[in-house]
């Protein structure tokens, strides 16, 4: 591992120690809490939309979120390990068959909707096994 890779790994470990990043992919609806500095104050602002792209490049990983604001499509690229991203929450899982959803840019209304991904038995947590029934006592009589 060269010096640059070692530096990236150290920085990634330092940034992930303070917060956990949920597993999400293109098609998921996420709420990103962004730190906004206004003069002396710092506050968090929510940005909720559909993830249309994700780029995994180690420390430089980023994802693009698209939302509709007053009828206009707005896209924003967030660095995954940015200190300005306070929290990422998955609101809804989407079922898509593409890694990049750039085709959503030209669609509005019903054609821009994404079906919800349902949990299958393999991905869902295993349910507790039912307790075995008590053996019936045999009476002879």
Tab-separated table of N, CA and C in Angstrom:
chain	number	residue	atom	x	y	z
A	1	UNK	N	0.852	-1.167	0.000
A	1	UNK	CA	0.000	0.000	0.000
A	1	UNK	C	0.903	1.238	0.000
A	2	UNK	N	0.709	2.097	-0.982
A	2	UNK	CA	1.566	3.274	-1.053
A	2	UNK	C	1.094	4.346	-0.067
A	3	UNK	N	1.803	5.445	-0.023
A	3	UNK	CA	1.556	6.496	0.959
A	3	UNK	C	0.183	7.153	0.780
A	4	UNK	N	-0.222	7.372	-0.465
A	4	UNK	CA	-1.519	8.003	-0.728
A	4	UNK	C	-2.676	7.095	-0.306
A	5	UNK	N	-2.561	5.805	-0.582
A	5	UNK	CA	-3.603	4.868	-0.170
A	5	UNK	C	-3.686	4.780	1.354
A	6	UNK	N	-2.533	4.826	2.013
A	6	UNK	CA	-2.508	4.793	3.474
A	6	UNK	C	-3.181	6.039	4.055
A	7	UNK	N	-2.899	7.193	3.457
A	7	UNK	CA	-3.520	8.445	3.904
A	7	UNK	C	-5.035	8.393	3.721
A	8	UNK	N	-5.490	7.907	2.562
A	8	UNK	CA	-6.928	7.791	2.303
A	8	UNK	C	-7.600	6.869	3.317
A	9	UNK	N	-6.951	5.742	3.625
A	9	UNK	CA	-7.519	4.792	4.579
A	9	UNK	C	-7.607	5.407	5.975
A	10	UNK	N	-6.581	6.157	6.375
A	10	UNK	CA	-6.593	6.803	7.691
A	10	UNK	C	-7.701	7.848	7.784
A	11	UNK	N	-7.835	8.665	6.740
A	11	UNK	CA	-8.865	9.706	6.741
A	11	UNK	C	-10.266	9.099	6.729
A	12	UNK	N	-10.438	8.030	5.968
A	12	UNK	CA	-11.737	7.357	5.892
A	12	UNK	C	-12.111	6.780	7.258
A	13	UNK	N	-11.146	6.180	7.942
A	13	UNK	CA	-11.399	5.627	9.272
A	13	UNK	C	-11.736	6.734	10.267
A	14	UNK	N	-11.056	7.874	10.166
A	14	UNK	CA	-11.311	8.993	11.071
A	14	UNK	C	-12.712	9.566	10.855
A	15	UNK	N	-13.124	9.680	9.587
A	15	UNK	CA	-14.430	10.266	9.285
A	15	UNK	C	-15.588	9.312	9.574
A	16	UNK	N	-15.359	8.008	9.442
A	16	UNK	CA	-16.434	7.050	9.711
A	16	UNK	C	-16.569	6.741	11.194
A	17	UNK	N	-15.584	7.118	12.003
A	17	UNK	CA	-15.672	6.860	13.440
A	17	UNK	C	-16.760	7.713	14.087
A	18	UNK	N	-16.998	8.907	13.546
A	18	UNK	CA	-17.969	9.809	14.157
A	18	UNK	C	-19.409	9.495	13.749
A	19	UNK	N	-19.623	8.915	12.572
A	19	UNK	CA	-20.989	8.602	12.139
A	19	UNK	C	-20.976	7.350	11.272
A	20	UNK	N	-22.117	6.685	11.234
A	20	UNK	CA	-22.245	5.497	10.401
A	20	UNK	C	-23.003	5.870	9.133
A	21	UNK	N	-22.620	5.256	8.045
A	21	UNK	CA	-23.271	5.496	6.763
A	21	UNK	C	-24.130	4.280	6.430
A	22	UNK	N	-25.426	4.459	6.198
A	22	UNK	CA	-26.267	3.314	5.869
A	22	UNK	C	-25.976	2.810	4.457
A	23	UNK	N	-26.325	1.565	4.219
A	23	UNK	CA	-26.167	0.999	2.881
A	23	UNK	C	-27.322	1.491	2.017
A	24	UNK	N	-26.997	2.162	0.927
A	24	UNK	CA	-28.024	2.634	0.009
A	24	UNK	C	-27.488	2.539	-1.401
A	25	UNK	N	-28.398	2.578	-2.371
A	25	UNK	CA	-28.011	2.453	-3.770
A	25	UNK	C	-28.903	3.349	-4.610
A	26	UNK	N	-28.686	3.337	-5.902
A	26	UNK	CA	-29.496	4.152	-6.807
A	26	UNK	C	-30.948	3.698	-6.720
A	27	UNK	N	-31.857	4.658	-6.700
A	27	UNK	CA	-33.278	4.370	-6.593
A	27	UNK	C	-33.824	4.562	-5.195
A	28	UNK	N	-32.957	4.581	-4.192
A	28	UNK	CA	-33.402	4.781	-2.820
A	28	UNK	C	-33.693	6.260	-2.568
A	29	UNK	N	-34.685	6.517	-1.747
A	29	UNK	CA	-34.974	7.881	-1.315
A	29	UNK	C	-34.249	8.102	0.001
A	30	UNK	N	-33.410	9.127	0.045
A	30	UNK	CA	-32.610	9.395	1.235
A	30	UNK	C	-32.869	10.815	1.734
A	31	UNK	N	-32.630	11.003	3.022
A	31	UNK	CA	-32.671	12.335	3.630
A	31	UNK	C	-31.258	12.629	4.118
A	32	UNK	N	-30.646	13.647	3.537
A	32	UNK	CA	-29.280	14.033	3.879
A	32	UNK	C	-29.353	15.286	4.741
A	33	UNK	N	-28.789	15.211	5.933
A	33	UNK	CA	-28.726	16.371	6.819
A	33	UNK	C	-27.388	17.064	6.566
A	34	UNK	N	-27.462	18.291	6.036
A	34	UNK	CA	-26.275	19.040	5.627
A	34	UNK	C	-26.032	20.170	6.619
A	35	UNK	N	-24.777	20.334	7.022
A	35	UNK	CA	-24.420	21.445	7.907
A	35	UNK	C	-24.303	22.712	7.072
A	36	UNK	N	-25.045	23.755	7.486
A	36	UNK	CA	-25.046	25.033	6.784
A	36	UNK	C	-24.534	26.094	7.753
A	37	UNK	N	-23.543	26.881	7.311
A	37	UNK	CA	-22.986	27.939	8.144
A	37	UNK	C	-23.570	29.269	7.686
A	38	UNK	N	-24.226	29.956	8.611
A	38	UNK	CA	-24.801	31.275	8.332
A	38	UNK	C	-24.199	32.259	9.322
A	39	UNK	N	-23.180	32.974	8.898
A	39	UNK	CA	-22.506	33.911	9.791
A	39	UNK	C	-21.783	33.159	10.894
A	40	UNK	N	-22.207	33.366	12.125
A	40	UNK	CA	-21.596	32.698	13.279
A	40	UNK	C	-22.284	31.372	13.600
A	41	UNK	N	-23.524	31.219	13.137
A	41	UNK	CA	-24.309	30.039	13.490
A	41	UNK	C	-24.090	28.892	12.513
A	42	UNK	N	-24.241	27.681	13.027
A	42	UNK	CA	-24.224	26.481	12.197
A	42	UNK	C	-25.516	25.720	12.463
A	43	UNK	N	-26.217	25.370	11.399
A	43	UNK	CA	-27.450	24.605	11.549
A	43	UNK	C	-27.447	23.474	10.533
A	44	UNK	N	-28.361	22.521	10.701
A	44	UNK	CA	-28.472	21.422	9.752
A	44	UNK	C	-29.722	21.618	8.918
A	45	UNK	N	-29.598	21.284	7.652
A	45	UNK	CA	-30.694	21.444	6.706
A	45	UNK	C	-30.935	20.099	6.031
A	46	UNK	N	-32.188	19.698	5.935
A	46	UNK	CA	-32.534	18.417	5.322
A	46	UNK	C	-32.662	18.580	3.816
A	47	UNK	N	-32.123	17.609	3.080
A	47	UNK	CA	-32.250	17.558	1.626
A	47	UNK	C	-32.707	16.141	1.310
A	48	UNK	N	-33.958	15.999	0.882
A	48	UNK	CA	-34.524	14.672	0.645
A	48	UNK	C	-34.829	14.488	-0.827
A	49	UNK	N	-34.405	13.346	-1.380
A	49	UNK	CA	-34.665	13.054	-2.774
A	49	UNK	C	-34.221	11.648	-3.135
A	50	UNK	N	-34.272	11.352	-4.423
A	50	UNK	CA	-33.929	10.032	-4.943
A	50	UNK	C	-32.462	10.015	-5.345
A	51	UNK	N	-31.756	8.969	-4.943
A	51	UNK	CA	-30.363	8.800	-5.354
A	51	UNK	C	-30.372	8.352	-6.806
A	52	UNK	N	-29.788	9.156	-7.697
A	52	UNK	CA	-29.778	8.780	-9.108
A	52	UNK	C	-28.424	8.251	-9.544
A	53	UNK	N	-27.382	8.460	-8.736
A	53	UNK	CA	-26.057	7.948	-9.086
A	53	UNK	C	-25.234	7.806	-7.824
A	54	UNK	N	-24.325	6.859	-7.864
A	54	UNK	CA	-23.390	6.667	-6.762
A	54	UNK	C	-22.043	6.319	-7.361
A	55	UNK	N	-21.004	6.979	-6.884
A	55	UNK	CA	-19.652	6.752	-7.367
A	55	UNK	C	-18.796	6.342	-6.186
A	56	UNK	N	-18.300	5.125	-6.193
A	56	UNK	CA	-17.486	4.619	-5.095
A	56	UNK	C	-16.016	4.686	-5.475
A	57	UNK	N	-15.326	5.671	-4.913
A	57	UNK	CA	-13.904	5.856	-5.194
A	57	UNK	C	-13.142	6.059	-3.898
A	58	UNK	N	-13.363	5.188	-2.938
A	58	UNK	CA	-12.653	5.288	-1.673
A	58	UNK	C	-13.057	6.520	-0.899
A	59	UNK	N	-12.080	7.320	-0.528
A	59	UNK	CA	-12.332	8.537	0.229
A	59	UNK	C	-13.095	9.565	-0.590
A	60	UNK	N	-12.986	9.496	-1.905
A	60	UNK	CA	-13.621	10.460	-2.799
A	60	UNK	C	-14.974	9.974	-3.320
A	61	UNK	N	-15.611	9.039	-2.631
A	61	UNK	CA	-16.925	8.539	-3.037
A	61	UNK	C	-17.959	9.645	-2.918
A	62	UNK	N	-18.912	9.653	-3.850
A	62	UNK	CA	-19.984	10.638	-3.783
A	62	UNK	C	-21.272	10.038	-4.322
A	63	UNK	N	-22.368	10.748	-4.108
A	63	UNK	CA	-23.663	10.313	-4.614
A	63	UNK	C	-24.466	11.540	-5.005
A	64	UNK	N	-25.339	11.359	-6.002
A	64	UNK	CA	-26.160	12.446	-6.521
A	64	UNK	C	-27.603	12.218	-6.104
A	65	UNK	N	-28.211	13.251	-5.529
A	65	UNK	CA	-29.597	13.184	-5.072
A	65	UNK	C	-30.418	14.168	-5.897
A	66	UNK	N	-31.560	13.697	-6.394
A	66	UNK	CA	-32.452	14.538	-7.201
A	66	UNK	C	-33.785	14.691	-6.481
A	67	UNK	N	-34.260	15.931	-6.419
A	67	UNK	CA	-35.573	16.185	-5.838
A	67	UNK	C	-36.291	17.228	-6.670
A	68	UNK	N	-37.602	17.299	-6.508
A	68	UNK	CA	-38.402	18.322	-7.170
A	68	UNK	C	-38.668	19.436	-6.173
A	69	UNK	N	-38.330	20.651	-6.553
A	69	UNK	CA	-38.552	21.810	-5.707
A	69	UNK	C	-39.372	22.827	-6.498
A	70	UNK	N	-40.630	23.017	-6.111
A	70	UNK	CA	-41.552	23.927	-6.795
A	70	UNK	C	-41.666	23.598	-8.282
A	71	UNK	N	-41.725	22.306	-8.601
A	71	UNK	CA	-41.902	21.879	-9.978
A	71	UNK	C	-40.627	21.801	-10.792
A	72	UNK	N	-39.510	22.219	-10.245
A	72	UNK	CA	-38.221	22.160	-10.944
A	72	UNK	C	-37.380	21.049	-10.348
A	73	UNK	N	-36.709	20.286	-11.196
A	73	UNK	CA	-35.806	19.258	-10.725
A	73	UNK	C	-34.498	19.872	-10.255
A	74	UNK	N	-34.068	19.487	-9.056
A	74	UNK	CA	-32.823	19.994	-8.488
A	74	UNK	C	-31.957	18.800	-8.129
A	75	UNK	N	-30.718	18.812	-8.605
A	75	UNK	CA	-29.779	17.737	-8.296
A	75	UNK	C	-28.620	18.300	-7.502
A	76	UNK	N	-28.145	17.511	-6.557
A	76	UNK	CA	-27.017	17.940	-5.746
A	76	UNK	C	-26.104	16.748	-5.519
A	77	UNK	N	-24.812	16.977	-5.643
A	77	UNK	CA	-23.810	15.932	-5.451
A	77	UNK	C	-23.231	16.093	-4.050
A	78	UNK	N	-23.253	15.004	-3.282
A	78	UNK	CA	-22.717	15.021	-1.923
A	78	UNK	C	-21.508	14.097	-1.840
A	79	UNK	N	-20.389	14.570	-1.314
A	79	UNK	CA	-19.287	13.658	-0.995
A	79	UNK	C	-19.713	12.780	0.183
A	80	UNK	N	-19.478	11.493	0.084
A	80	UNK	CA	-19.943	10.554	1.101
A	80	UNK	C	-19.268	10.791	2.448
A	81	UNK	N	-17.982	11.124	2.442
A	81	UNK	CA	-17.228	11.285	3.685
A	81	UNK	C	-16.988	12.748	4.033
A	82	UNK	N	-17.844	13.633	3.559
A	82	UNK	CA	-17.682	15.056	3.838
A	82	UNK	C	-18.057	15.364	5.286
A	83	UNK	N	-17.294	16.217	5.958
A	83	UNK	CA	-17.691	16.621	7.311
A	83	UNK	C	-18.933	17.509	7.313
A	84	UNK	N	-19.317	18.057	6.162
A	84	UNK	CA	-20.525	18.874	6.072
A	84	UNK	C	-21.795	18.039	6.003
A	85	UNK	N	-21.672	16.741	5.746
A	85	UNK	CA	-22.826	15.843	5.751
A	85	UNK	C	-22.938	15.276	7.159
A	86	UNK	N	-23.957	15.722	7.894
A	86	UNK	CA	-24.101	15.316	9.291
A	86	UNK	C	-24.688	13.915	9.413
A	87	UNK	N	-25.670	13.598	8.566
A	87	UNK	CA	-26.375	12.328	8.704
A	87	UNK	C	-27.022	11.959	7.381
A	88	UNK	N	-27.073	10.658	7.101
A	88	UNK	CA	-27.767	10.142	5.924
A	88	UNK	C	-28.767	9.106	6.419
A	89	UNK	N	-30.032	9.286	6.050
A	89	UNK	CA	-31.084	8.369	6.467
A	89	UNK	C	-31.801	7.848	5.233
A	90	UNK	N	-31.987	6.533	5.156
A	90	UNK	CA	-32.736	5.940	4.047
A	90	UNK	C	-34.213	5.984	4.415
A	91	UNK	N	-34.988	6.704	3.608
A	91	UNK	CA	-36.419	6.855	3.854
A	91	UNK	C	-37.186	5.711	3.211
A	92	UNK	N	-36.778	5.320	2.001
A	92	UNK	CA	-37.514	4.327	1.217
A	92	UNK	C	-36.541	3.634	0.284
A	93	UNK	N	-36.709	2.345	0.105
A	93	UNK	CA	-35.869	1.575	-0.810
A	93	UNK	C	-36.566	1.486	-2.162
A	94	UNK	N	-35.833	1.757	-3.224
A	94	UNK	CA	-36.410	1.718	-4.556
A	94	UNK	C	-35.943	0.508	-5.338
A	95	UNK	N	-36.817	0.002	-6.188
A	95	UNK	CA	-36.491	-1.161	-7.015
A	95	UNK	C	-36.190	-0.669	-8.425
A	96	UNK	N	-34.919	-0.710	-8.811
A	96	UNK	CA	-34.496	-0.270	-10.136
A	96	UNK	C	-33.542	-1.307	-10.713
A	97	UNK	N	-33.342	-1.229	-12.027
A	97	UNK	CA	-32.468	-2.185	-12.694
A	97	UNK	C	-31.280	-1.503	-13.354
A	98	UNK	N	-30.984	-0.304	-12.925
A	98	UNK	CA	-29.859	0.455	-13.466
A	98	UNK	C	-29.031	1.005	-12.315
A	99	UNK	N	-27.760	1.262	-12.583
A	99	UNK	CA	-26.886	1.861	-11.581
A	99	UNK	C	-26.965	3.379	-11.625
A	100	UNK	N	-27.223	3.933	-12.790
A	100	UNK	CA	-27.347	5.381	-12.955
A	100	UNK	C	-28.748	5.672	-13.491
A	101	UNK	N	-29.473	6.534	-12.817
A	101	UNK	CA	-30.862	6.819	-13.176
A	101	UNK	C	-30.994	8.181	-13.840
A	102	UNK	N	-30.114	8.476	-14.781
A	102	UNK	CA	-30.143	9.771	-15.449
A	102	UNK	C	-31.391	9.935	-16.313
A	103	UNK	N	-32.066	8.849	-16.648
A	103	UNK	CA	-33.276	8.940	-17.458
A	103	UNK	C	-34.408	9.631	-16.698
A	104	UNK	N	-34.306	9.740	-15.378
A	104	UNK	CA	-35.342	10.425	-14.602
A	104	UNK	C	-35.353	11.925	-14.866
A	105	UNK	N	-34.269	12.458	-15.417
A	105	UNK	CA	-34.199	13.893	-15.691
A	105	UNK	C	-35.253	14.322	-16.700
A	106	UNK	N	-35.558	13.474	-17.654
A	106	UNK	CA	-36.519	13.831	-18.690
A	106	UNK	C	-37.939	13.418	-18.380
A	107	UNK	N	-38.178	12.885	-17.201
A	107	UNK	CA	-39.512	12.388	-16.866
A	107	UNK	C	-40.145	13.186	-15.743
A	108	UNK	N	-41.455	13.287	-15.801
A	108	UNK	CA	-42.211	13.947	-14.744
A	108	UNK	C	-43.452	13.125	-14.450
A	109	UNK	N	-44.047	13.347	-13.316
A	109	UNK	CA	-45.306	12.693	-12.975
A	109	UNK	C	-45.158	11.214	-12.694
A	110	UNK	N	-46.128	10.441	-13.201
A	110	UNK	CA	-46.154	9.013	-12.908
A	110	UNK	C	-44.969	8.264	-13.489
A	111	UNK	N	-44.464	8.699	-14.628
A	111	UNK	CA	-43.352	7.977	-15.251
A	111	UNK	C	-42.050	8.155	-14.479
A	112	UNK	N	-41.998	9.123	-13.576
A	112	UNK	CA	-40.788	9.340	-12.781
A	112	UNK	C	-40.835	8.591	-11.455
A	113	UNK	N	-41.914	7.856	-11.205
A	113	UNK	CA	-42.018	7.122	-9.945
A	113	UNK	C	-41.152	5.877	-9.974
A	114	UNK	N	-40.709	5.461	-8.802
A	114	UNK	CA	-39.890	4.262	-8.659
A	114	UNK	C	-40.620	3.322	-7.709
A	115	UNK	N	-40.751	2.055	-8.108
A	115	UNK	CA	-41.433	1.071	-7.273
A	115	UNK	C	-40.609	0.799	-6.022
A	116	UNK	N	-41.297	0.454	-4.947
A	116	UNK	CA	-40.614	0.188	-3.691
A	116	UNK	C	-40.099	-1.245	-3.673
A	117	UNK	N	-38.886	-1.409	-3.185
A	117	UNK	CA	-38.274	-2.724	-3.075
A	117	UNK	C	-38.785	-3.384	-1.804
A	118	UNK	N	-39.301	-4.596	-1.938
A	118	UNK	CA	-39.805	-5.314	-0.775
A	118	UNK	C	-38.739	-6.259	-0.263
A	119	UNK	N	-38.815	-6.543	1.010
A	119	UNK	CA	-37.842	-7.436	1.632
A	119	UNK	C	-38.199	-8.880	1.289
A	120	UNK	N	-37.205	-9.654	0.904
A	120	UNK	CA	-37.420	-11.073	0.645
A	120	UNK	C	-37.024	-11.861	1.879
A	121	UNK	N	-37.299	-13.128	1.868
A	121	UNK	CA	-36.979	-13.948	3.036
A	121	UNK	C	-35.482	-13.999	3.308
A	122	UNK	N	-34.669	-13.993	2.258
A	122	UNK	CA	-33.225	-14.082	2.448
A	122	UNK	C	-32.666	-12.804	3.062
A	123	UNK	N	-33.217	-11.655	2.663
A	123	UNK	CA	-32.684	-10.389	3.156
A	123	UNK	C	-33.306	-9.966	4.476
A	124	UNK	N	-34.501	-10.466	4.776
A	124	UNK	CA	-35.152	-10.101	6.034
A	124	UNK	C	-34.485	-10.845	7.185
A	125	UNK	N	-34.613	-10.304	8.364
A	125	UNK	CA	-34.033	-10.951	9.544
A	125	UNK	C	-34.774	-12.259	9.800
A	126	UNK	N	-34.041	-13.302	10.146
A	126	UNK	CA	-34.721	-14.575	10.394
A	126	UNK	C	-35.617	-14.465	11.625
A	127	UNK	N	-36.834	-14.964	11.466
A	127	UNK	CA	-37.796	-14.917	12.572
A	127	UNK	C	-37.446	-15.995	13.587
A	128	UNK	N	-37.825	-15.753	14.810
A	128	UNK	CA	-37.564	-16.726	15.867
A	128	UNK	C	-38.402	-17.977	15.607
A	129	UNK	N	-37.794	-19.123	15.834
A	129	UNK	CA	-38.493	-20.386	15.616
A	129	UNK	C	-39.564	-20.547	16.689
A	130	UNK	N	-40.727	-21.083	16.320
A	130	UNK	CA	-41.768	-21.271	17.331
A	130	UNK	C	-41.322	-22.297	18.371
A	131	UNK	N	-41.792	-22.111	19.587
A	131	UNK	CA	-41.425	-23.022	20.670
A	131	UNK	C	-42.053	-24.385	20.411
A	132	UNK	N	-41.318	-25.458	20.696
A	132	UNK	CA	-41.896	-26.790	20.471
A	132	UNK	C	-43.057	-27.027	21.436
A	133	UNK	N	-44.052	-27.736	20.931
A	133	UNK	CA	-45.237	-28.023	21.737
A	133	UNK	C	-44.872	-29.017	22.833
A	134	UNK	N	-45.492	-28.844	23.978
A	134	UNK	CA	-45.238	-29.758	25.095
A	134	UNK	C	-45.831	-31.124	24.752
A	135	UNK	N	-45.124	-32.190	25.087
A	135	UNK	CA	-45.654	-33.524	24.761
A	135	UNK	C	-46.926	-33.802	25.571
A	136	UNK	N	-47.901	-34.372	24.882
A	136	UNK	CA	-49.175	-34.695	25.538
A	136	UNK	C	-48.982	-35.917	26.426
A	137	UNK	N	-49.528	-35.831	27.619
A	137	UNK	CA	-49.399	-36.959	28.536
A	137	UNK	C	-50.417	-38.036	28.150
A	138	UNK	N	-49.928	-39.228	28.054
A	138	UNK	CA	-50.811	-40.339	27.686
A	138	UNK	C	-51.427	-40.917	28.960
A	139	UNK	N	-52.702	-41.043	28.951
A	139	UNK	CA	-53.390	-41.633	30.102
A	139	UNK	C	-53.934	-42.981	29.686
A	140	UNK	N	-53.701	-43.916	30.509
A	140	UNK	CA	-54.218	-45.243	30.215
A	140	UNK	C	-55.447	-45.476	31.081
A	141	UNK	N	-56.449	-45.857	30.506
A	141	UNK	CA	-57.597	-46.059	31.349
A	141	UNK	C	-58.682	-46.800	30.770
